[in-house]
Short mmCIF file of C-alpha atoms in Angstrom, two decimals:
data_model
loop_
_atom_site.label_atom_id
_atom_site.label_comp_id
_atom_site.label_asym_id
_atom_site.label_seq_id
_atom_site.Cartn_x
_atom_site.Cartn_y
_atom_site.Cartn_z
CA UNK P 1 92.82 91.38 105.57
CA UNK P 2 89.14 90.62 105.84
CA UNK P 3 88.20 88.42 108.76
CA UNK P 4 85.08 86.79 110.15
CA UNK P 5 85.69 85.94 113.78
CA UNK P 6 83.75 84.75 116.79
CA UNK P 7 83.38 87.38 119.52
CA UNK P 8 81.69 85.91 122.54
CA UNK P 9 78.55 84.44 121.03
CA UNK P 10 78.43 86.87 118.14
CA UNK P 11 79.69 85.98 114.66
CA UNK P 12 80.84 89.20 113.07
CA UNK P 13 82.40 89.98 109.71
CA UNK P 14 85.14 92.50 110.20
CA UNK P 15 86.97 95.00 108.08
CA UNK P 16 90.76 95.34 108.16
CA UNK P 17 92.22 93.83 111.33
CA UNK P 18 95.77 94.48 112.56
CA UNK P 19 97.30 91.28 113.90
CA UNK P 20 100.67 92.48 115.16
CA UNK P 21 102.51 95.66 116.11
CA UNK P 22 103.78 96.41 112.63
CA UNK P 23 100.50 95.76 110.85
CA UNK P 24 98.54 97.67 113.49
CA UNK P 25 100.76 100.68 113.06
CA UNK P 26 100.38 100.42 109.29
CA UNK P 27 96.59 100.38 109.64
CA UNK P 28 96.66 103.42 111.90
CA UNK P 29 99.01 105.32 109.59
CA UNK P 30 96.83 104.60 106.55
CA UNK P 31 93.67 105.64 108.37
CA UNK P 32 95.31 108.83 109.64
CA UNK P 33 96.25 109.73 106.08
CA UNK P 34 92.64 109.35 104.97
CA UNK P 35 91.37 111.48 107.83
CA UNK P 36 93.94 114.22 107.30
CA UNK P 37 93.13 114.39 103.61
CA UNK P 38 89.38 114.42 104.21
CA UNK P 39 88.92 117.26 106.68
CA UNK P 40 91.15 119.46 108.80
CA UNK P 41 88.35 119.69 111.36
CA UNK P 42 88.90 116.05 112.31
CA UNK P 43 92.46 116.66 113.52
CA UNK P 44 92.57 115.92 117.23
CA UNK P 45 95.10 116.09 120.06
CA UNK P 46 95.56 112.36 120.56
CA UNK P 47 97.52 112.78 123.81
CA UNK P 48 94.69 114.18 125.95
CA UNK P 49 91.18 113.41 127.09
CA UNK P 50 89.79 115.97 124.66
CA UNK P 51 90.96 113.70 121.84
CA UNK P 52 88.18 111.22 122.57
CA UNK P 53 85.35 113.59 123.48
CA UNK P 54 83.48 116.21 121.50
CA UNK P 55 83.78 119.65 123.03
CA UNK P 56 80.66 121.37 124.32
CA UNK P 57 80.48 123.70 121.30
CA UNK P 58 80.31 120.73 118.93
CA UNK P 59 77.75 119.01 121.14
CA UNK P 60 75.46 122.06 121.10
CA UNK P 61 75.76 122.46 117.34
CA UNK P 62 75.11 118.75 116.88
CA UNK P 63 71.85 118.91 118.86
CA UNK P 64 70.48 121.86 116.90
CA UNK P 65 71.56 120.28 113.61
CA UNK P 66 69.93 116.92 114.27
CA UNK P 67 66.70 118.37 115.61
CA UNK P 68 64.27 120.00 113.19
CA UNK P 69 61.66 121.27 115.64
CA UNK P 70 61.43 122.71 119.13
CA UNK P 71 59.56 124.98 121.49
CA UNK P 72 59.66 128.70 120.70
CA UNK P 73 59.09 130.93 123.71
CA UNK P 74 57.88 134.45 123.00
CA UNK P 75 56.54 137.17 125.27
CA UNK P 76 52.75 137.06 125.30
CA UNK P 77 50.71 140.08 124.28
CA UNK P 78 47.37 138.38 124.94
CA UNK P 79 44.93 140.03 127.34
CA UNK P 80 45.43 138.92 130.91
CA UNK P 81 48.85 137.32 130.39
CA UNK P 82 50.78 140.23 128.91
CA UNK P 83 54.50 139.74 129.38
CA UNK P 84 54.22 136.06 130.32
CA UNK P 85 56.34 133.47 128.47
CA UNK P 86 54.35 131.77 125.73
CA UNK P 87 55.64 128.49 124.31
CA UNK P 88 54.60 126.97 121.01
CA UNK P 89 55.87 124.16 118.80
CA UNK P 90 57.76 125.26 115.68
CA UNK P 91 59.72 123.59 112.90
CA UNK P 92 63.05 125.02 111.82
CA UNK P 93 66.20 124.54 109.79
CA UNK P 94 69.64 126.00 110.37
CA UNK P 95 71.34 128.43 108.04
CA UNK P 96 75.07 128.14 107.37
CA UNK P 97 75.85 130.01 110.58
CA UNK P 98 73.78 127.72 112.77
CA UNK P 99 70.98 130.27 113.12
CA UNK P 100 67.49 128.72 113.34
CA UNK P 101 65.17 129.72 110.50
CA UNK P 102 61.41 129.28 110.93
CA UNK P 103 58.56 129.49 108.43
CA UNK P 104 55.70 131.09 110.36
CA UNK P 105 52.09 131.99 109.69
CA UNK P 106 51.37 135.69 110.15
CA UNK P 107 48.30 134.79 112.21
CA UNK P 108 49.96 132.36 114.62
CA UNK P 109 50.19 133.39 118.26
CA UNK P 110 54.00 133.39 118.35
CA UNK P 111 54.16 135.57 115.23
CA UNK P 112 51.65 137.95 116.81
CA UNK P 113 53.74 138.12 119.98
CA UNK P 114 56.90 138.85 117.98
CA UNK P 115 55.14 141.54 115.98
CA UNK P 116 53.69 143.19 119.11
CA UNK P 117 57.04 143.02 120.93
CA UNK P 118 58.79 144.55 117.94
CA UNK P 119 61.19 142.85 115.59
CA UNK P 120 64.52 142.28 117.23
CA UNK P 121 62.89 141.29 120.51
CA UNK P 122 64.32 138.37 122.48
CA UNK P 123 62.91 134.87 122.13
CA UNK P 124 64.10 131.43 123.23
CA UNK P 125 64.12 128.25 121.17
CA UNK P 126 64.41 124.99 123.11
CA UNK P 127 65.17 121.72 121.34
CA UNK P 128 66.31 118.27 122.47
CA UNK P 129 67.31 114.94 121.00
CA UNK P 130 64.77 112.16 120.93
CA UNK P 131 67.13 109.52 122.31
CA UNK P 132 66.00 105.99 123.04
CA UNK P 133 66.33 106.57 126.78
CA UNK P 134 63.84 109.45 126.61
CA UNK P 135 62.85 111.71 129.49
CA UNK P 136 65.46 114.11 130.78
CA UNK P 137 68.34 111.81 129.92
CA UNK P 138 68.97 113.38 126.52
CA UNK P 139 71.09 116.28 125.30
CA UNK P 140 69.26 119.56 124.82
CA UNK P 141 69.94 123.18 123.91
CA UNK P 142 68.28 126.49 124.67
CA UNK P 143 69.03 129.31 122.24
CA UNK P 144 68.11 132.84 123.29
CA UNK P 145 68.43 135.74 120.89
CA UNK P 146 66.76 138.18 118.58
CA UNK P 147 64.38 137.22 115.79
CA UNK P 148 63.69 139.10 112.59
CA UNK P 149 61.74 138.56 109.40
CA UNK P 150 64.02 137.60 106.50
CA UNK P 151 63.70 139.90 103.45
CA UNK P 152 62.67 138.15 100.25
CA UNK P 153 65.85 139.40 98.55
CA UNK P 154 68.17 137.99 101.21
CA UNK P 155 71.25 136.48 99.54
CA UNK P 156 70.68 133.10 101.19
CA UNK P 157 66.92 132.94 100.56
CA UNK P 158 67.24 130.33 97.80
CA UNK P 159 69.33 128.10 100.06
CA UNK P 160 66.87 128.55 102.92
CA UNK P 161 63.89 127.66 100.73
CA UNK P 162 65.63 124.57 99.39
CA UNK P 163 66.74 123.45 102.85
CA UNK P 164 63.28 123.96 104.32
CA UNK P 165 61.61 122.14 101.45
CA UNK P 166 63.88 119.11 101.90
CA UNK P 167 63.49 119.01 105.68
CA UNK P 168 59.76 119.75 105.99
CA UNK P 169 57.54 118.18 103.33
CA UNK P 170 54.66 120.64 103.77
CA UNK P 171 56.81 123.68 103.09
CA UNK P 172 56.31 123.70 99.31
CA UNK P 173 52.57 124.12 99.82
CA UNK P 174 52.79 127.24 101.97
CA UNK P 175 56.11 129.04 101.54
CA UNK P 176 54.86 131.10 98.58
CA UNK P 177 51.70 132.15 100.41
CA UNK P 178 51.60 135.81 101.45
CA UNK P 179 50.44 134.61 104.88
CA UNK P 180 53.75 132.86 105.59
CA UNK P 181 57.17 134.39 106.14
CA UNK P 182 60.63 133.19 107.07
CA UNK P 183 62.11 134.43 110.34
CA UNK P 184 65.73 134.10 111.40
CA UNK P 185 66.81 133.85 115.02
CA UNK P 186 70.30 135.10 115.90
CA UNK P 187 71.48 133.50 119.17
CA UNK P 188 72.95 135.80 121.81
CA UNK P 189 73.13 133.07 124.46
CA UNK P 190 73.43 129.29 124.04
CA UNK P 191 72.88 126.86 126.91
CA UNK P 192 73.73 123.17 126.55
CA UNK P 193 72.63 120.34 128.88
CA UNK P 194 74.15 116.91 128.31
CA UNK P 195 71.41 114.90 130.03
CA UNK P 196 70.08 114.15 133.49
CA UNK P 197 72.57 115.03 136.22
CA UNK P 198 75.49 115.59 133.83
CA UNK P 199 77.27 118.56 132.28
CA UNK P 200 75.42 121.82 131.68
CA UNK P 201 77.26 124.84 130.30
CA UNK P 202 76.82 128.19 128.57
CA UNK P 203 78.36 128.27 125.11
CA UNK P 204 79.65 131.44 123.52
CA UNK P 205 77.62 132.29 120.38
CA UNK P 206 80.79 132.68 118.33
CA UNK P 207 82.02 129.24 119.40
CA UNK P 208 78.62 127.75 118.57
CA UNK P 209 78.64 129.30 115.10
CA UNK P 210 82.18 128.08 114.37
CA UNK P 211 81.55 124.53 115.59
CA UNK P 212 80.59 121.68 113.28
CA UNK P 213 77.95 119.05 113.93
CA UNK P 214 79.25 115.53 114.46
CA UNK P 215 79.37 113.46 111.27
CA UNK P 216 77.54 110.55 112.95
CA UNK P 217 74.81 112.71 114.44
CA UNK P 218 71.91 111.55 112.28
CA UNK P 219 72.83 107.87 112.54
CA UNK P 220 73.89 107.77 116.19
CA UNK P 221 70.53 106.71 117.63
CA UNK P 222 70.24 103.71 115.27
CA UNK P 223 73.85 102.67 115.99
CA UNK P 224 73.21 102.87 119.74
CA UNK P 225 69.99 100.86 119.45
CA UNK P 226 71.69 98.13 117.41
CA UNK P 227 74.63 97.84 119.81
CA UNK P 228 72.35 97.53 122.84
CA UNK P 229 70.03 95.09 121.07
CA UNK P 230 72.48 92.81 119.26
CA UNK P 231 75.82 93.08 121.08
CA UNK P 232 75.01 92.43 124.71
CA UNK P 233 77.70 89.78 125.13
CA UNK P 234 80.31 91.95 123.39
CA UNK P 235 79.47 94.79 125.78
CA UNK P 236 79.74 92.39 128.72
CA UNK P 237 83.23 91.35 127.58
CA UNK P 238 84.18 95.01 127.19
CA UNK P 239 83.07 95.78 130.74
CA UNK P 240 84.88 92.79 132.21
CA UNK P 241 88.16 92.93 130.31
CA UNK P 242 88.67 96.55 129.20
CA UNK P 243 86.81 98.52 131.88
CA UNK P 244 87.74 95.99 134.59
CA UNK P 245 84.26 96.12 136.12
CA UNK P 246 83.27 93.36 138.52
CA UNK P 247 79.82 92.35 139.80
CA UNK P 248 78.24 93.78 136.69
CA UNK P 249 74.48 94.35 136.69
CA UNK P 250 73.93 96.16 133.38
CA UNK P 251 75.90 97.86 130.62
CA UNK P 252 74.47 100.04 127.88
CA UNK P 253 75.79 102.27 125.13
CA UNK P 254 74.45 105.79 125.68
CA UNK P 255 76.29 107.75 123.01
CA UNK P 256 78.35 107.42 119.83
CA UNK P 257 80.17 110.10 117.87
CA UNK P 258 83.19 110.40 115.60
CA UNK P 259 85.62 110.24 118.53
CA UNK P 260 84.24 107.31 120.52
CA UNK P 261 81.32 105.86 122.46
CA UNK P 262 79.85 106.31 125.94
CA UNK P 263 79.07 103.32 128.14
CA UNK P 264 76.89 103.33 131.26
CA UNK P 265 77.81 100.52 133.64
CA UNK P 266 75.89 99.55 136.77
CA UNK P 267 77.51 97.19 139.26
CA UNK P 268 76.74 95.93 142.73
CA UNK P 269 79.20 97.25 145.30
CA UNK P 270 77.51 95.65 148.29
CA UNK P 271 74.16 94.20 149.21
CA UNK P 272 71.26 96.44 148.17
CA UNK P 273 73.61 99.10 146.81
CA UNK P 274 74.39 99.73 143.16
CA UNK P 275 76.91 102.09 141.61
CA UNK P 276 76.56 103.48 138.11
CA UNK P 277 79.67 104.64 136.27
CA UNK P 278 80.01 106.39 132.94
CA UNK P 279 82.95 105.48 130.72
CA UNK P 280 84.22 107.05 127.52
CA UNK P 281 85.80 104.51 125.16
CA UNK P 282 87.65 106.43 122.49
CA UNK P 283 88.47 105.47 118.94
CA UNK P 284 92.14 105.45 118.09
CA UNK P 285 91.43 107.80 115.21
CA UNK P 286 88.44 110.05 114.44
CA UNK P 287 85.99 108.39 112.06
CA UNK P 288 84.54 110.05 108.98
CA UNK P 289 81.62 107.74 108.21
CA UNK P 290 79.17 105.29 109.77
CA UNK P 291 81.12 102.37 108.32
CA UNK P 292 84.32 103.66 109.92
CA UNK P 293 82.52 103.90 113.27
CA UNK P 294 81.25 100.32 112.99
CA UNK P 295 84.77 99.13 112.23
CA UNK P 296 86.27 100.94 115.23
CA UNK P 297 83.57 99.61 117.58
CA UNK P 298 84.10 96.05 116.36
CA UNK P 299 87.83 96.41 116.93
CA UNK P 300 87.13 97.34 120.56
CA UNK P 301 84.88 94.27 120.93
CA UNK P 302 87.52 92.11 119.26
CA UNK P 303 90.25 93.21 121.65
CA UNK P 304 87.98 92.67 124.67
CA UNK P 305 87.43 89.09 123.47
CA UNK P 306 91.14 88.58 122.78
CA UNK P 307 92.05 89.79 126.27
CA UNK P 308 89.45 87.51 127.81
CA UNK P 309 90.91 84.56 125.89
CA UNK P 310 94.51 85.56 126.77
CA UNK P 311 95.38 85.87 123.10
CA UNK P 312 98.58 87.71 122.20
CA UNK P 313 99.57 87.76 118.54
CA UNK P 314 103.25 88.54 119.03
CA UNK P 315 105.55 88.18 121.99
CA UNK P 316 106.63 91.80 121.60
CA UNK P 317 103.08 93.08 121.04
CA UNK P 318 101.10 95.00 123.65
CA UNK P 319 98.27 93.17 125.38
CA UNK P 320 94.92 93.40 123.55
CA UNK P 321 93.03 96.54 124.53
CA UNK P 322 95.99 98.14 126.30
CA UNK P 323 96.04 101.09 123.90
CA UNK P 324 92.28 101.63 123.68
CA UNK P 325 91.76 105.11 125.17
CA UNK P 326 89.33 104.83 128.10
CA UNK P 327 88.38 107.36 130.75
CA UNK P 328 85.76 107.30 133.49
CA UNK P 329 83.70 110.46 133.15
CA UNK P 330 81.03 110.27 135.85
CA UNK P 331 79.80 108.16 138.73
CA UNK P 332 76.61 107.99 140.76
CA UNK P 333 75.39 105.78 143.58
CA UNK P 334 71.89 104.38 143.15
CA UNK P 335 70.26 103.07 146.32
#
């Protein structure tokens, strides 16, 4: 059924809403059928924590897929700083294997350094998301590997040219110039950092290549911004009734992907002392589109409101929110 209901102070038009045990199970079964038919890669182990969190390989691949530019570090051959790291801004796209491809001017300093070091020399490409929180509190990836000029007759050259043209508007004006060439970087080491003071881990290159970027990656920042801007009271209800947080100071959404959303909650634990906790609120099923994600998030908000209002649709039904998968993933004391 379609329903427009009041959640806190927010009037929201909802998609399908399950109002009792039988109808809820029917909704879940139907959604699972859609997911299974759409992509095998969305099959998750729903019994464990990994079912509601992307693994680190997917996170790394998501960062490099969303970003289209970064800092390329080469070994300088310039007089007086020979052998020193030299960083310069570059644009890139990914090929089908997740390898960064750059269109570079033969006269640029980084191209000169690569040429003087010899093709196949090691370079590092650093890239990070441009999240709303900014600073160090964003996911980032460092790729270190070899870099080589791509032959004009490479079998994927047409795909690379098309991809670069779509991603970078200036490319059509220079890619046919003899002064510009495509270079492909093949990662030998991949290092992922999830943000400030959170997980950092080396990723095996093979795992990085086999991973898929999250389907919500390009829309996540706008979803996060909208939730924090327009759904403050819904988030407050979620903290109070699903996360069971008392003495709340602030709550913000910090991440959204196909498996769930991340919430950062700050509460007062005693006078002049705050504690910040990170919670993962999972979706009951993986989503395959932005609209699916919006629906799942609104269902979480709905159940937080229902629990706050002591609403139970059926005497045999579970309490609202009791089957929303939630896990606390980090904590930090802020003085």
